[in-house]
Amino acid sequence: MYSVILVDDEVFTRKGLMKLIDWEACGFQVVDEADNGEDALELIRRLRPDLVITDIRMPVLDGMELIRRIVEENEASPVFIIISGYDDFKYAQQAVRYGVHDFIVKPIDEHEFSDALRKLNDRLGRLREERVRHDRLLSGAMIESLILGEADDSFIAEWEQRLMLG
């Protein structure tokens, strides 16, 4: 299961999404929610969700600014889906620049939204498998260089940190 945070200043939208979508069937679990971008920023930093579903226009910190900050911080790296009552090309363009997975216009169609989640679930699964394969290859290369005596101190220190040995 991938974790999700819902961010929308309209409580009916957040609660409606929770009830409308069969999250588990799509491979997701809603772990928290926020009614503005500032609270969402804190939640994302703390919970490190796999997915953030956010509205664009909200008080305090809007959805695009939330996405921009998270992308620039490069600490947590959730996937974003934008939901908006505004079919505004300018927002969609900006969203593409930040690598947003999808832009869905309200009112939300249950089937369209569920399809987007299932596709994202598949994509996240492939990315996770690639990461595991990559880590295995790196580990094999590290072991080989240690055995052959080719590893320098900085290389060993890096791997101690990665393996949490140091």
PDB file of N, CA, C and O in Angstrom, residues 133-166:
ATOM      1  N   ARG A 133      16.600  -3.247  -7.767  1.00  0.00           N
ATOM      2  CA  ARG A 133      17.597  -3.812  -8.690  1.00  0.00           C
ATOM      3  C   ARG A 133      18.872  -2.979  -8.688  1.00  0.00           C
ATOM      4  O   ARG A 133      19.982  -3.506  -8.631  1.00  0.00           O
ATOM      5  N   HIS A 134      18.705  -1.665  -8.734  1.00  0.00           N
ATOM      6  CA  HIS A 134      19.849  -0.748  -8.739  1.00  0.00           C
ATOM      7  C   HIS A 134      20.664  -0.898  -7.452  1.00  0.00           C
ATOM      8  O   HIS A 134      21.894  -0.972  -7.484  1.00  0.00           O
ATOM      9  N   ASP A 135      19.978  -0.968  -6.306  1.00  0.00           N
ATOM     10  CA  ASP A 135      20.668  -1.126  -5.020  1.00  0.00           C
ATOM     11  C   ASP A 135      21.428  -2.449  -4.954  1.00  0.00           C
ATOM     12  O   ASP A 135      22.536  -2.512  -4.416  1.00  0.00           O
ATOM     13  N   ARG A 136      20.838  -3.497  -5.513  1.00  0.00           N
ATOM     14  CA  ARG A 136      21.524  -4.806  -5.532  1.00  0.00           C
ATOM     15  C   ARG A 136      22.795  -4.738  -6.376  1.00  0.00           C
ATOM     16  O   ARG A 136      23.828  -5.279  -6.000  1.00  0.00           O
ATOM     17  N   LEU A 137      22.696  -4.085  -7.524  1.00  0.00           N
ATOM     18  CA  LEU A 137      23.878  -3.942  -8.378  1.00  0.00           C
ATOM     19  C   LEU A 137      24.972  -3.144  -7.680  1.00  0.00           C
ATOM     20  O   LEU A 137      26.140  -3.508  -7.722  1.00  0.00           O
ATOM     21  N   LEU A 138      24.581  -2.064  -7.023  1.00  0.00           N
ATOM     22  CA  LEU A 138      25.556  -1.261  -6.288  1.00  0.00           C
ATOM     23  C   LEU A 138      26.193  -2.052  -5.157  1.00  0.00           C
ATOM     24  O   LEU A 138      27.410  -1.969  -4.942  1.00  0.00           O
ATOM     25  N   SER A 139      25.382  -2.826  -4.448  1.00  0.00           N
ATOM     26  CA  SER A 139      25.915  -3.636  -3.354  1.00  0.00           C
ATOM     27  C   SER A 139      26.910  -4.666  -3.876  1.00  0.00           C
ATOM     28  O   SER A 139      27.965  -4.887  -3.283  1.00  0.00           O
ATOM     29  N   GLY A 140      26.579  -5.283  -5.006  1.00  0.00           N
ATOM     30  CA  GLY A 140      27.493  -6.249  -5.620  1.00  0.00           C
ATOM     31  C   GLY A 140      28.805  -5.603  -6.021  1.00  0.00           C
ATOM     32  O   GLY A 140      29.890  -6.166  -5.796  1.00  0.00           O
ATOM     33  N   ALA A 141      28.722  -4.400  -6.589  1.00  0.00           N
ATOM     34  CA  ALA A 141      29.936  -3.678  -6.991  1.00  0.00           C
ATOM     35  C   ALA A 141      30.768  -3.307  -5.765  1.00  0.00           C
ATOM     36  O   ALA A 141      32.008  -3.391  -5.788  1.00  0.00           O
ATOM     37  N   MET A 142      30.097  -2.922  -4.681  1.00  0.00           N
ATOM     38  CA  MET A 142      30.809  -2.567  -3.460  1.00  0.00           C
ATOM     39  C   MET A 142      31.544  -3.779  -2.902  1.00  0.00           C
ATOM     40  O   MET A 142      32.726  -3.707  -2.566  1.00  0.00           O
ATOM     41  N   ILE A 143      30.864  -4.894  -2.822  1.00  0.00           N
ATOM     42  CA  ILE A 143      31.482  -6.114  -2.279  1.00  0.00           C
ATOM     43  C   ILE A 143      32.673  -6.529  -3.135  1.00  0.00           C
ATOM     44  O   ILE A 143      33.739  -6.872  -2.618  1.00  0.00           O
ATOM     45  N   GLU A 144      32.491  -6.466  -4.445  1.00  0.00           N
ATOM     46  CA  GLU A 144      33.580  -6.830  -5.357  1.00  0.00           C
ATOM     47  C   GLU A 144      34.796  -5.933  -5.150  1.00  0.00           C
ATOM     48  O   GLU A 144      35.935  -6.408  -5.067  1.00  0.00           O
ATOM     49  N   SER A 145      34.591  -4.618  -5.038  1.00  0.00           N
ATOM     50  CA  SER A 145      35.727  -3.708  -4.866  1.00  0.00           C
ATOM     51  C   SER A 145      36.385  -3.904  -3.503  1.00  0.00           C
ATOM     52  O   SER A 145      37.605  -3.753  -3.372  1.00  0.00           O
ATOM     53  N   LEU A 146      35.621  -4.271  -2.475  1.00  0.00           N
ATOM     54  CA  LEU A 146      36.214  -4.569  -1.163  1.00  0.00           C
ATOM     55  C   LEU A 146      37.075  -5.823  -1.238  1.00  0.00           C
ATOM     56  O   LEU A 146      38.192  -5.866  -0.718  1.00  0.00           O
ATOM     57  N   ILE A 147      36.549  -6.863  -1.892  1.00  0.00           N
ATOM     58  CA  ILE A 147      37.280  -8.129  -2.016  1.00  0.00           C
ATOM     59  C   ILE A 147      38.570  -7.939  -2.801  1.00  0.00           C
ATOM     60  O   ILE A 147      39.619  -8.481  -2.445  1.00  0.00           O
ATOM     61  N   LEU A 148      38.501  -7.148  -3.857  1.00  0.00           N
ATOM     62  CA  LEU A 148      39.677  -6.929  -4.707  1.00  0.00           C
ATOM     63  C   LEU A 148      40.631  -5.884  -4.131  1.00  0.00           C
ATOM     64  O   LEU A 148      41.675  -5.614  -4.704  1.00  0.00           O
ATOM     65  N   GLY A 149      40.233  -5.259  -3.004  1.00  0.00           N
ATOM     66  CA  GLY A 149      41.083  -4.257  -2.370  1.00  0.00           C
ATOM     67  C   GLY A 149      41.140  -2.948  -3.132  1.00  0.00           C
ATOM     68  O   GLY A 149      42.106  -2.185  -3.005  1.00  0.00           O
ATOM     69  N   GLU A 150      40.109  -2.660  -3.924  1.00  0.00           N
ATOM     70  CA  GLU A 150      40.094  -1.449  -4.746  1.00  0.00           C
ATOM     71  C   GLU A 150      39.331  -0.294  -4.100  1.00  0.00           C
ATOM     72  O   GLU A 150      39.305   0.803  -4.631  1.00  0.00           O
ATOM     73  N   ALA A 151      38.708  -0.550  -2.943  1.00  0.00           N
ATOM     74  CA  ALA A 151      37.869   0.475  -2.304  1.00  0.00           C
ATOM     75  C   ALA A 151      38.737   1.423  -1.477  1.00  0.00           C
ATOM     76  O   ALA A 151      39.510   0.991  -0.630  1.00  0.00           O
ATOM     77  N   ASP A 152      38.590   2.732  -1.724  1.00  0.00           N
ATOM     78  CA  ASP A 152      39.317   3.712  -0.915  1.00  0.00           C
ATOM     79  C   ASP A 152      38.484   4.087   0.316  1.00  0.00           C
ATOM     80  O   ASP A 152      37.344   3.665   0.466  1.00  0.00           O
ATOM     81  N   ASP A 153      39.079   4.864   1.206  1.00  0.00           N
ATOM     82  CA  ASP A 153      38.422   5.203   2.477  1.00  0.00           C
ATOM     83  C   ASP A 153      37.094   5.933   2.284  1.00  0.00           C
ATOM     84  O   ASP A 153      36.133   5.677   3.003  1.00  0.00           O
ATOM     85  N   SER A 154      37.015   6.848   1.306  1.00  0.00           N
ATOM     86  CA  SER A 154      35.767   7.592   1.099  1.00  0.00           C
ATOM     87  C   SER A 154      34.666   6.668   0.592  1.00  0.00           C
ATOM     88  O   SER A 154      33.507   6.793   0.977  1.00  0.00           O
ATOM     89  N   PHE A 155      35.032   5.725  -0.259  1.00  0.00           N
ATOM     90  CA  PHE A 155      34.079   4.752  -0.778  1.00  0.00           C
ATOM     91  C   PHE A 155      33.545   3.888   0.371  1.00  0.00           C
ATOM     92  O   PHE A 155      32.342   3.667   0.495  1.00  0.00           O
ATOM     93  N   ILE A 156      34.445   3.426   1.233  1.00  0.00           N
ATOM     94  CA  ILE A 156      34.046   2.598   2.372  1.00  0.00           C
ATOM     95  C   ILE A 156      33.163   3.394   3.328  1.00  0.00           C
ATOM     96  O   ILE A 156      32.139   2.903   3.804  1.00  0.00           O
ATOM     97  N   ALA A 157      33.533   4.649   3.589  1.00  0.00           N
ATOM     98  CA  ALA A 157      32.739   5.504   4.480  1.00  0.00           C
ATOM     99  C   ALA A 157      31.330   5.717   3.921  1.00  0.00           C
ATOM    100  O   ALA A 157      30.346   5.690   4.663  1.00  0.00           O
ATOM    101  N   GLU A 158      31.230   5.936   2.600  1.00  0.00           N
ATOM    102  CA  GLU A 158      29.918   6.120   1.966  1.00  0.00           C
ATOM    103  C   GLU A 158      29.052   4.882   2.162  1.00  0.00           C
ATOM    104  O   GLU A 158      27.874   4.971   2.492  1.00  0.00           O
ATOM    105  N   TRP A 159      29.621   3.700   1.972  1.00  0.00           N
ATOM    106  CA  TRP A 159      28.851   2.475   2.101  1.00  0.00           C
ATOM    107  C   TRP A 159      28.529   2.146   3.558  1.00  0.00           C
ATOM    108  O   TRP A 159      27.476   1.587   3.843  1.00  0.00           O
ATOM    109  N   GLU A 160      29.411   2.516   4.480  1.00  0.00           N
ATOM    110  CA  GLU A 160      29.071   2.343   5.895  1.00  0.00           C
ATOM    111  C   GLU A 160      27.836   3.180   6.240  1.00  0.00           C
ATOM    112  O   GLU A 160      26.961   2.750   6.961  1.00  0.00           O
ATOM    113  N   GLN A 161      27.797   4.403   5.691  1.00  0.00           N
ATOM    114  CA  GLN A 161      26.661   5.276   5.930  1.00  0.00           C
ATOM    115  C   GLN A 161      25.393   4.718   5.287  1.00  0.00           C
ATOM    116  O   GLN A 161      24.342   4.673   5.903  1.00  0.00           O
ATOM    117  N   ARG A 162      25.506   4.245   4.034  1.00  0.00           N
ATOM    118  CA  ARG A 162      24.340   3.668   3.350  1.00  0.00           C
ATOM    119  C   ARG A 162      23.800   2.447   4.087  1.00  0.00           C
ATOM    120  O   ARG A 162      22.587   2.241   4.150  1.00  0.00           O
ATOM    121  N   LEU A 163      24.692   1.639   4.605  1.00  0.00           N
ATOM    122  CA  LEU A 163      24.287   0.415   5.295  1.00  0.00           C
ATOM    123  C   LEU A 163      24.087   0.643   6.792  1.00  0.00           C
ATOM    124  O   LEU A 163      23.811  -0.286   7.532  1.00  0.00           O
ATOM    125  N   MET A 164      24.253   1.912   7.194  1.00  0.00           N
ATOM    126  CA  MET A 164      24.071   2.323   8.600  1.00  0.00           C
ATOM    127  C   MET A 164      24.960   1.505   9.536  1.00  0.00           C
ATOM    128  O   MET A 164      24.527   1.039  10.598  1.00  0.00           O
ATOM    129  N   LEU A 165      26.223   1.328   9.135  1.00  0.00           N
ATOM    130  CA  LEU A 165      27.179   0.589   9.960  1.00  0.00           C
ATOM    131  C   LEU A 165      28.063   1.510  10.783  1.00  0.00           C
ATOM    132  O   LEU A 165      28.610   1.104  11.785  1.00  0.00           O
ATOM    133  N   GLY A 166      28.219   2.740  10.291  1.00  0.00           N
ATOM    134  CA  GLY A 166      29.173   3.648  10.938  1.00  0.00           C
ATOM    135  C   GLY A 166      28.596   4.490  12.019  1.00  0.00           C
ATOM    136  O   GLY A 166      27.509   4.605  12.365  1.00  0.00           O
TER     137      GLY A 166
END
